[in-house]
Coordinates of C-alpha atoms in Angstrom, one line a residue:
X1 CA 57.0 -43.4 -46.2
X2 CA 57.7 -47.1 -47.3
X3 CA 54.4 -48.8 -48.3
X4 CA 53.1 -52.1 -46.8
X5 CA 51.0 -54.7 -48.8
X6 CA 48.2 -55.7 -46.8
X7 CA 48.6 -59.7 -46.6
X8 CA 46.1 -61.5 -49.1
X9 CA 43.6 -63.3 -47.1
X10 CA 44.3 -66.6 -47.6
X11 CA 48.0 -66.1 -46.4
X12 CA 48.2 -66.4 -42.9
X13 CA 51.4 -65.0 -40.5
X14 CA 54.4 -67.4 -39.7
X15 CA 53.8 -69.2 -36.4
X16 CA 55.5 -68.0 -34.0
X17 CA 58.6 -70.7 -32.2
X18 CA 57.8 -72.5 -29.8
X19 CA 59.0 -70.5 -26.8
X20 CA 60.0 -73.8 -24.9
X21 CA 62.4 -75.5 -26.8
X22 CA 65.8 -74.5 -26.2
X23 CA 64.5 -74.0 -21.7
X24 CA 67.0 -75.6 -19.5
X25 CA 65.0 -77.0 -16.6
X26 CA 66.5 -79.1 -13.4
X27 CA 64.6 -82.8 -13.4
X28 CA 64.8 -85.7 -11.4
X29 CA 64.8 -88.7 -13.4
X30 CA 62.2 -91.4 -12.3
X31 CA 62.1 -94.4 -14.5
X32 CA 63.2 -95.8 -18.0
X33 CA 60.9 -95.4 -21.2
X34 CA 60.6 -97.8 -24.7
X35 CA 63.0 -96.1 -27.0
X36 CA 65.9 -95.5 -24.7
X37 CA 64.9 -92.3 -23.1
X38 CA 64.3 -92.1 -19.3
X39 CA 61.1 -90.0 -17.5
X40 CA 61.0 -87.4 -15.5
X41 CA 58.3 -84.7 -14.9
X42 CA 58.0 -81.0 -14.7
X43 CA 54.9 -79.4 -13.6
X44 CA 52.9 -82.5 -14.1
X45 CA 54.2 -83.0 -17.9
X46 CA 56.0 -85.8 -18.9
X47 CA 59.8 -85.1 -20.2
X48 CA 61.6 -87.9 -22.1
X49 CA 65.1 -87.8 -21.3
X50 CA 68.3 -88.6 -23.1
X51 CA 71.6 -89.7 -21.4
X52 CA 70.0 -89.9 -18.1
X53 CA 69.5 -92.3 -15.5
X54 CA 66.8 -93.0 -13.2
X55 CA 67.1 -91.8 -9.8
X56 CA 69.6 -88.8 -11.4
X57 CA 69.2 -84.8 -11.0
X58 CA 70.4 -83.7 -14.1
X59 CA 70.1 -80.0 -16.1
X60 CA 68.5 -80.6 -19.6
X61 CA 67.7 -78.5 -22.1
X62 CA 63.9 -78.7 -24.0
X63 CA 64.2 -80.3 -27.6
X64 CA 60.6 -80.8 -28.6
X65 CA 57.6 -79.6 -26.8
X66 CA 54.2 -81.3 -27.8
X67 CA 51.0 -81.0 -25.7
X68 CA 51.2 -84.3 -24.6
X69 CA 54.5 -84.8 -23.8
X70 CA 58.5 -82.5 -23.9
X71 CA 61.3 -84.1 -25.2
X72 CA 64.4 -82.9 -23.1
X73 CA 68.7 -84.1 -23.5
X74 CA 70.9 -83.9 -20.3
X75 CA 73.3 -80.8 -20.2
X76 CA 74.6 -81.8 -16.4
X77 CA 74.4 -84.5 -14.0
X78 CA 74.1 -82.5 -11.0
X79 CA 73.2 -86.0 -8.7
X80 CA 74.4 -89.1 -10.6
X81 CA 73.3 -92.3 -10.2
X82 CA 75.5 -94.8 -9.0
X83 CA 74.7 -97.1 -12.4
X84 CA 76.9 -94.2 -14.6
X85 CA 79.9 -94.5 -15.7
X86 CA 82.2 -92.9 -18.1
X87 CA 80.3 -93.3 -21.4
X88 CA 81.8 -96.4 -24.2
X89 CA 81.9 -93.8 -27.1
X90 CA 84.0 -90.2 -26.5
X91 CA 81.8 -88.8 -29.3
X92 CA 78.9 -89.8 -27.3
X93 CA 79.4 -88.4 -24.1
X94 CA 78.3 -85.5 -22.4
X95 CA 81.6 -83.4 -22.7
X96 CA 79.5 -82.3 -25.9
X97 CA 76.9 -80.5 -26.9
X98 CA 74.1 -82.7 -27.7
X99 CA 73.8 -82.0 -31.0
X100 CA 77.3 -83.1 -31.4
X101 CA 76.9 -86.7 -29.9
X102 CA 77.3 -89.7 -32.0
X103 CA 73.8 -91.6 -32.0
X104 CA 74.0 -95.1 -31.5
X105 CA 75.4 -96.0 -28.2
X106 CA 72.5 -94.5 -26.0
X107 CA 73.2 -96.7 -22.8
X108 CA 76.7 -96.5 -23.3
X109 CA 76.3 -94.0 -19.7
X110 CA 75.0 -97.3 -17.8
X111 CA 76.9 -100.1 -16.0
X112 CA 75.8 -103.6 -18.2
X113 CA 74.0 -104.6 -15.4
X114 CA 71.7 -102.0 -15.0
X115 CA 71.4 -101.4 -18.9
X116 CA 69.7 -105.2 -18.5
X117 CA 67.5 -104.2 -15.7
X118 CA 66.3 -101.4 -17.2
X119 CA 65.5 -103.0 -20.6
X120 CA 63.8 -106.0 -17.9
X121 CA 61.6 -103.0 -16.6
X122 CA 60.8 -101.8 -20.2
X123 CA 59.7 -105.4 -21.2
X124 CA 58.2 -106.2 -17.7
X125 CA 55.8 -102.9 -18.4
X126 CA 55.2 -103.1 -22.0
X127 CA 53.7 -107.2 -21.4
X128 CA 51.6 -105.4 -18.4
X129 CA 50.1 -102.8 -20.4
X130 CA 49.1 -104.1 -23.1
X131 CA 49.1 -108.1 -22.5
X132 CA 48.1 -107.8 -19.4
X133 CA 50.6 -110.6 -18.6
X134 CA 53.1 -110.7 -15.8
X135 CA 57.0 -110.6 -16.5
X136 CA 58.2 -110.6 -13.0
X137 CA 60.4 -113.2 -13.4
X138 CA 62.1 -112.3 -16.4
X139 CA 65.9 -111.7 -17.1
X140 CA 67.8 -110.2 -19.1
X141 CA 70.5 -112.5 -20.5
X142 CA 73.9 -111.3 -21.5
X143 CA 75.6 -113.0 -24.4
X144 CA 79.3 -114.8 -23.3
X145 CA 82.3 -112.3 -23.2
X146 CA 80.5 -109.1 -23.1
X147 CA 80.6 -108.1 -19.6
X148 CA 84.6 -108.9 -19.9
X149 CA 84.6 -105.8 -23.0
X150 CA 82.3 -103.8 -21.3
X151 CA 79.3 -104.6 -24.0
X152 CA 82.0 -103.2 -27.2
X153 CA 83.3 -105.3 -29.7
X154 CA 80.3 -106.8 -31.0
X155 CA 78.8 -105.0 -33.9
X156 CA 79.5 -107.2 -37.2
X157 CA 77.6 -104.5 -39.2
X158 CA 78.0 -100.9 -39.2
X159 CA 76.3 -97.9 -41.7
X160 CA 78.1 -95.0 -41.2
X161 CA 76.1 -91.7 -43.1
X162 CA 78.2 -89.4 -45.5
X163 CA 77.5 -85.7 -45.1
X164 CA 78.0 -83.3 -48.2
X165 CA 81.1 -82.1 -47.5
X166 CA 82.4 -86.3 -48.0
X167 CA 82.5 -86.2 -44.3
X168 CA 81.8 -89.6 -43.2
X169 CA 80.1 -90.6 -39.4
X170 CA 76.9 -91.8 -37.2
X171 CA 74.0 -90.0 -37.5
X172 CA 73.4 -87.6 -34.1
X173 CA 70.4 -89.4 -32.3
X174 CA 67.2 -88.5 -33.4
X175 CA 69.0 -86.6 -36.5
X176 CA 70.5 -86.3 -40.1
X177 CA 73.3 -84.6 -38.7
X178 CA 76.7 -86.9 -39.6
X179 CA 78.7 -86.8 -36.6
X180 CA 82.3 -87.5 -37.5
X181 CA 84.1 -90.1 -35.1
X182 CA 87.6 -91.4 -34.5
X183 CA 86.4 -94.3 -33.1
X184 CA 83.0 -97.1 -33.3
X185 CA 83.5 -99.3 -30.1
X186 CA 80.7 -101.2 -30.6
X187 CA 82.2 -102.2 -33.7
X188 CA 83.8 -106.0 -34.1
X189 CA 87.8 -105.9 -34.5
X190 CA 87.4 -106.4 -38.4
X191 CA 85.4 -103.4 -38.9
X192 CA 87.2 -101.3 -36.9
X193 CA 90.3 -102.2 -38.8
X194 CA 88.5 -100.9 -42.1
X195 CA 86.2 -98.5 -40.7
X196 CA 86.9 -95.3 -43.5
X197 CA 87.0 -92.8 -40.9
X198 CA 89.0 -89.9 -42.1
X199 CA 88.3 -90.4 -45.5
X200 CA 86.5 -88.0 -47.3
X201 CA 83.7 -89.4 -50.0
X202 CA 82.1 -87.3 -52.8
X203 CA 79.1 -88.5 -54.5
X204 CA 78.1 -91.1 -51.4
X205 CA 75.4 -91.4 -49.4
X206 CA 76.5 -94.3 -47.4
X207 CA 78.9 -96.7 -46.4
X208 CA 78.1 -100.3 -45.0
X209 CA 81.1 -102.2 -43.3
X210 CA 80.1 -106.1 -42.9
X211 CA 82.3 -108.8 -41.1
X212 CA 81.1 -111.7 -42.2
X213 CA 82.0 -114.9 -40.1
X214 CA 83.0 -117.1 -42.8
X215 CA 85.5 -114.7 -44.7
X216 CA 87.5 -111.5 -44.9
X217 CA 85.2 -107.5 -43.8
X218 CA 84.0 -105.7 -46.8
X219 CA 82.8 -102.3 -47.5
X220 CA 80.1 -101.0 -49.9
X221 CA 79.4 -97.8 -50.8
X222 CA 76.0 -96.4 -51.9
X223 CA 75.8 -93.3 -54.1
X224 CA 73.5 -90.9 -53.7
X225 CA 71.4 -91.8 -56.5
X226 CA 71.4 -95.0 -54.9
X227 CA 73.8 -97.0 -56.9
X228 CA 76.0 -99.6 -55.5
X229 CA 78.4 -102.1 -56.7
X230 CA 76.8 -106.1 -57.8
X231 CA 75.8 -107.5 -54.6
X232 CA 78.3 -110.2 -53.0
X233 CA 77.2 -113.0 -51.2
X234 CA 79.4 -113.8 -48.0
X235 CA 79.1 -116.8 -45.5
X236 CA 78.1 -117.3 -42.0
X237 CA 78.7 -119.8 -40.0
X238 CA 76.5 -120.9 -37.3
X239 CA 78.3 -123.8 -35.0
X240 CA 78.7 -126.7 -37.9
X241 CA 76.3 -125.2 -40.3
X242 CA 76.9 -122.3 -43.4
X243 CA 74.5 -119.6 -44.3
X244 CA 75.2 -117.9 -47.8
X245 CA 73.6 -114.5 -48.1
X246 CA 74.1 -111.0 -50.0
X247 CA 76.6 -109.1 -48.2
X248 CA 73.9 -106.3 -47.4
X249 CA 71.1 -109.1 -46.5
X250 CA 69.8 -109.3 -43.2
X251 CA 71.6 -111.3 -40.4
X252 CA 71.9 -110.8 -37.0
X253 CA 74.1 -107.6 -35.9
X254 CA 75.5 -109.5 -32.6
X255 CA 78.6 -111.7 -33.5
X256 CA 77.0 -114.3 -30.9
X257 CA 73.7 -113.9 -31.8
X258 CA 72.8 -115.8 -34.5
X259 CA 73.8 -119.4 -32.5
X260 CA 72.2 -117.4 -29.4
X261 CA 68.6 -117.4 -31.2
X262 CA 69.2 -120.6 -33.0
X263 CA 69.6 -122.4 -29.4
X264 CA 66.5 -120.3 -27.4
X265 CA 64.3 -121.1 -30.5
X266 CA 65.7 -124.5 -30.2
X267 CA 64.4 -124.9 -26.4
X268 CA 61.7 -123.0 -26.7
X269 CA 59.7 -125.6 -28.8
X270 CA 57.7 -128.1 -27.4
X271 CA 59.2 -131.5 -28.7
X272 CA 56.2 -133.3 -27.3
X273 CA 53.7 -130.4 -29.6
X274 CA 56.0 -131.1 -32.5
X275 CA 55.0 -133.0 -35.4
X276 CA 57.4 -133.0 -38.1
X277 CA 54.8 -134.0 -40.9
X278 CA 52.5 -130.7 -39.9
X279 CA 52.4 -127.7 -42.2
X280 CA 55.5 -126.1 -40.3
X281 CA 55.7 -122.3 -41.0
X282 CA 58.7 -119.7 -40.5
X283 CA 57.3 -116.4 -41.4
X284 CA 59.8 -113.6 -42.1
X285 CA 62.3 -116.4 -42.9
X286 CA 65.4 -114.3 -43.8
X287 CA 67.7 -116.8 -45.4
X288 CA 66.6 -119.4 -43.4
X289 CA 68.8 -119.4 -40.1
X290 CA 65.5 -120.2 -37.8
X291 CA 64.0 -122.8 -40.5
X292 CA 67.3 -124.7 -39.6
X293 CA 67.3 -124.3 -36.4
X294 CA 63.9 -126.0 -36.6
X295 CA 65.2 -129.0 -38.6
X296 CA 68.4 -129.3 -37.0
X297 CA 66.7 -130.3 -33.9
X298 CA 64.2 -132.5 -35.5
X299 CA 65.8 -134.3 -38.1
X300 CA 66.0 -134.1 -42.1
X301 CA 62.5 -135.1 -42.5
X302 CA 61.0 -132.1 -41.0
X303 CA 58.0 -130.0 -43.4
X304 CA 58.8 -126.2 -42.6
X305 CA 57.7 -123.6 -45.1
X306 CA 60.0 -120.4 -44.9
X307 CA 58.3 -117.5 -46.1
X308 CA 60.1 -114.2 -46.6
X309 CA 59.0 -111.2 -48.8
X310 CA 62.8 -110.7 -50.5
X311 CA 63.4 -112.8 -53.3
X312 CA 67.4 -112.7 -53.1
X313 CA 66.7 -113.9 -49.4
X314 CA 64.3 -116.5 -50.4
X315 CA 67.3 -117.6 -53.1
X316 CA 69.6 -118.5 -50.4
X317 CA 66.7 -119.6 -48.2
X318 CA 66.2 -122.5 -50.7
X319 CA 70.1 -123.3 -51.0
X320 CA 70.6 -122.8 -47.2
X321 CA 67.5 -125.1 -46.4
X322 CA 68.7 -128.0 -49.2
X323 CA 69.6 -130.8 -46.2
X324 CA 65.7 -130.9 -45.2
X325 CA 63.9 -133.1 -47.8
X326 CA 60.6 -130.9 -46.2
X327 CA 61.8 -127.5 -46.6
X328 CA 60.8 -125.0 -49.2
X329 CA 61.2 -121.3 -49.7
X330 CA 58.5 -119.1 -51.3
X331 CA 58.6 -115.5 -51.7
X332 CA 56.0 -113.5 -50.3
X333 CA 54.5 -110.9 -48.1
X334 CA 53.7 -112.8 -44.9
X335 CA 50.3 -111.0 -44.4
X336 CA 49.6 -111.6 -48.3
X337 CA 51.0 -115.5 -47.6
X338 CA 48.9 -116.3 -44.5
X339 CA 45.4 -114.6 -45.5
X340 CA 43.0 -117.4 -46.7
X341 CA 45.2 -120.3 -45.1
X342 CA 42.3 -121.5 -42.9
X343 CA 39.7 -120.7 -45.5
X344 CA 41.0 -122.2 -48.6
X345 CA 43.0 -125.6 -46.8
X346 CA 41.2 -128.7 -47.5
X347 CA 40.6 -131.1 -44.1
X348 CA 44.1 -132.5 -44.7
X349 CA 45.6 -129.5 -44.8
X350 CA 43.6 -128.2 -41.9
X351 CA 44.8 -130.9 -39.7
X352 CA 47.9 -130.6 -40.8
X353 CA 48.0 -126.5 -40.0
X354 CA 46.9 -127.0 -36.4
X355 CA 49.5 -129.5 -35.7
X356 CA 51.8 -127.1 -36.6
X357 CA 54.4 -125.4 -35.1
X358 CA 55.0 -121.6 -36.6
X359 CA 58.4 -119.4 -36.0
X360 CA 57.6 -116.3 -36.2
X361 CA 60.6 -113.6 -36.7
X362 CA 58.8 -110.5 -37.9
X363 CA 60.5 -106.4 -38.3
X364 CA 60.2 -104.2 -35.6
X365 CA 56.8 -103.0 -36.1
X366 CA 55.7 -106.6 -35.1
X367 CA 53.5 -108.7 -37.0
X368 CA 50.5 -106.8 -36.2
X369 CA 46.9 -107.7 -35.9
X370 CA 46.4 -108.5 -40.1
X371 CA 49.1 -111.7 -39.9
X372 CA 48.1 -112.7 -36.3
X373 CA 44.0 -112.9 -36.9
X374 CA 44.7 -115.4 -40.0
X375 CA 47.4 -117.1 -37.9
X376 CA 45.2 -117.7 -35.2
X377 CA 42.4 -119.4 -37.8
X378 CA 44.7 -122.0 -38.3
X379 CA 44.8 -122.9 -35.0
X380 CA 48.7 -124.0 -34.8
X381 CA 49.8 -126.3 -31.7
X382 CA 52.8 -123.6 -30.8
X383 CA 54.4 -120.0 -32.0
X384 CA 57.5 -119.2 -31.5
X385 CA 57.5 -115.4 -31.4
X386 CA 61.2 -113.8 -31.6
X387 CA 61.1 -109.9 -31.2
X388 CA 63.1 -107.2 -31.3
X389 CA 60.9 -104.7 -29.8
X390 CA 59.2 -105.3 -26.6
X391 CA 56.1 -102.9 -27.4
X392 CA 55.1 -104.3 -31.3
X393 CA 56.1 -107.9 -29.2
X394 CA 53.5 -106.7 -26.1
X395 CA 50.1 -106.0 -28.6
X396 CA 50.8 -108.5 -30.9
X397 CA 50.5 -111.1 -27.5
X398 CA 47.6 -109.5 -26.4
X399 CA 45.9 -110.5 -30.4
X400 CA 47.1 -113.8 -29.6
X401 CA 45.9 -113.9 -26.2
X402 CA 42.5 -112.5 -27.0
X403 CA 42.7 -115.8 -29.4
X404 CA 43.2 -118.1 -27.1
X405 CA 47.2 -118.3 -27.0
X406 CA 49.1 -117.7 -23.9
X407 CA 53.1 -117.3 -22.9
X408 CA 54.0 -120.1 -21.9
X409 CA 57.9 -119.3 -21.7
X410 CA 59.9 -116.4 -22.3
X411 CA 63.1 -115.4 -22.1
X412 CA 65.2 -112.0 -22.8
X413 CA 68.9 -111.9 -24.5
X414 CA 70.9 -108.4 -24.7
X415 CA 71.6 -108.8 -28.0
X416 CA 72.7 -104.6 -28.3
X417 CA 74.9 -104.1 -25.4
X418 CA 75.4 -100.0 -24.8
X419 CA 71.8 -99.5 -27.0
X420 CA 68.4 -100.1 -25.4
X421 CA 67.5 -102.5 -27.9
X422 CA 66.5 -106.1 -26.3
X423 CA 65.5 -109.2 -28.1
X424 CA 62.7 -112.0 -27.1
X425 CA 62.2 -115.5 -27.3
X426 CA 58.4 -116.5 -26.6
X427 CA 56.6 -119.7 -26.4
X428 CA 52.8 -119.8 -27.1
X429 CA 50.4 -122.1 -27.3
X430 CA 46.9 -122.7 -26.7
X431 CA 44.9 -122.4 -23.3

């Protein structure tokens, strides 16, 4: 008779799976949700949705089940909206099994035009819940020539993940799974043309494809101990003006979108608030592409600090901000940069930081409640919030509102056409 250790006490039994993941249940799809998953309910639970589309009856299978909430990805469209159409990516589309679709492309299911009013809803309801302010009259912009290629064509920037058989790809949504792909629509021409598909890698982790506007697409591969060849600076162009910058430095994805956000960030400041001898701030300054924007419409004299927490950035901050006599370029954490401004300014300075006008550009998580309470001490004439995320964009105008500082404009762009990404333009002053 085979003999069984008793378990020591402080060992306890492997949980058991979760019994719901891996369900297929019938939904109907009622609305859109931040993150580019769509709602539906079962039993009074919320279900997050991928590759649906409101108003739909699809068959999806569970993914994630928490207390609060399932995660769920459409097998079938069993009543399909009249918004869907074929999908932009093959090797995203629901011919496969969902752990087999390229990630990336998560509204490439949706018309353009309803990919815009959806990503209007998600804005409209983020500003309502937590600004409490009303976006009824937003709209979602589209950038020139991207209804004409279906929202493909755009991408100056792709990372494609190397698996460790070399196999290169996407990542699956929500996943470390490399999908491998015959084709990356959302890519621009010039990446496409160079995009390593069927090549197999050995030690690489990654591999960035960039097409610069001002020269020839480059790749750069990243090892897996994180090694990669001496960065190169390239060139943007931006209407008349150059930006120099490290080939893996941050710019704006969209080929259009640079000159888009230079011209909303343009019009959204107040010329009459404007004074070009005030302690001008443009916090999370990049290289310095909304700093000029700033002093291309106001003239050579303008005072604009850029702030940016990556030196290399700053570098080509300072040489890309060399016309304005005003401009400078430090290197610093923004929350590190702006705590103590009020506190520590002398009565010149103080007058000088509440005439002034701040451009505020910050990551995804927002700028968050540490940068905007010393912001707000200051007591600046006008932000100019730009935002990628309509949720971190939502609280941090609630701070700002509890501080006095309400929208005054605000207007949407689809900077991601096929994602569920959106970008925001925002005027605020004080009441």
């Amino acid at each position: 008779m085979p003999v069984r250790t008793p378990p020591r006490r402080h060992q306890r039994p492997a949980a058991a799976p979760n019994p719901t993941v891996g369900t297929e249940l019938e939904l109907e799809v009622t609305g859109v949700a931040h993150g580019g998953v769509m709602v539906a309910r079962h039993e009074g639970r919320v279900v997050f949705v991928s590759d649906a589309i409101p108003g739909e009856r699809v068959r999806a299978r569970v993914t994630e089940a928490k207390k609060s909430f399932w995660r769920a990805d459409t097998l079938e469209v069993l009543e399909a909206s009249p918004h869907r159409q074929p999908h932009v990516w093959a090797e995203a589309s629901l011919d496969r099994d969902p752990e087999g679709r390229a990630g990336g492309a998560e509204f490439g299911h949706i018309e353009l035009a309803h990919q815009r009013e959806l990503k209007r809803q998600v804005v409209a309801d983020a500003l309502a819940r937590f600004a409490r302010v009303d976006a009824g009259g937003l709209e979602v912009q589209a950038l020139d020539g991207d209804d004409d290629s279906s929202g493909t064509g755009w991408r100056t920037r792709v990372r494609l993940q190397v698996a460790a058989d070399g196999t290169v790809g996407p990542y699956a949504a929500r996943s470390h799974t490399v999908i491998p792909v015959r084709s990356l629509p959302l890519a621009a021409e010039a990446i496409a043309e160079i995009a390593p598909l069927a090549t197999r890698f050995g030690d690489a982790a990654s591999v960035d494809l960039v097409a610069p506007s001002g020269g020839r697409a480059l790749t750069v591969v990243t090892t897996r101990d994180g090694s990669r060849p001496p960065a190169e600076a390239i060139t943007e162009r931006v209407g008349d003006r150059e930006f120099a910058l490290d080939a893996l430095g941050f710019w704006q994805v969209h080929l259009r979108a640079a000159q888009t956000l230079t011209t909303a960030v343009q019009r959204a400041i107040d010329a009459d608030a404007f004074d070009p001898r005030a302690a001008n701030l443009d916090l999370y300054g990049g290289v310095g592409l909304l700093a000029a924007a700033v002093g291309d419409r106001f003239g050579q004299a303008t005072r604009i600090t850029s702030v940016e927490s990556s030196e290399p950035a700053t570098d080509f901050a300072a040489r890309n901000l060399s016309d304005w006599v005003g401009a400078r370029a430090l290197t610093a954490r923004v929350e590190h940069f702006v705590k103590g401004l009020a506190e520590n300014a002398t009565a010149l300075e103080r007058g000088r930081q509440r005439a002034a006008t701040v451009v505020l550009d910050p990551p995804r998580s927002g700028a968050g409640r540490a940068v905007v309470d010393e912001l707000v001490r200051t007591g600046p004439a006008q932000v100019i919030y730009v935002a990628c995320d309509p949720v971190a964009f939502a609280r941090d105008a609630a701070l700002f509102g509890d501080a006095g500082y309400g929208i005054r404009s605000l207007e949407a762009f689809d900077l991601f056409p096929n994602t569920h990404h959106v970008e925001l333009v925002a005027h605020l002053t004080r009441d």
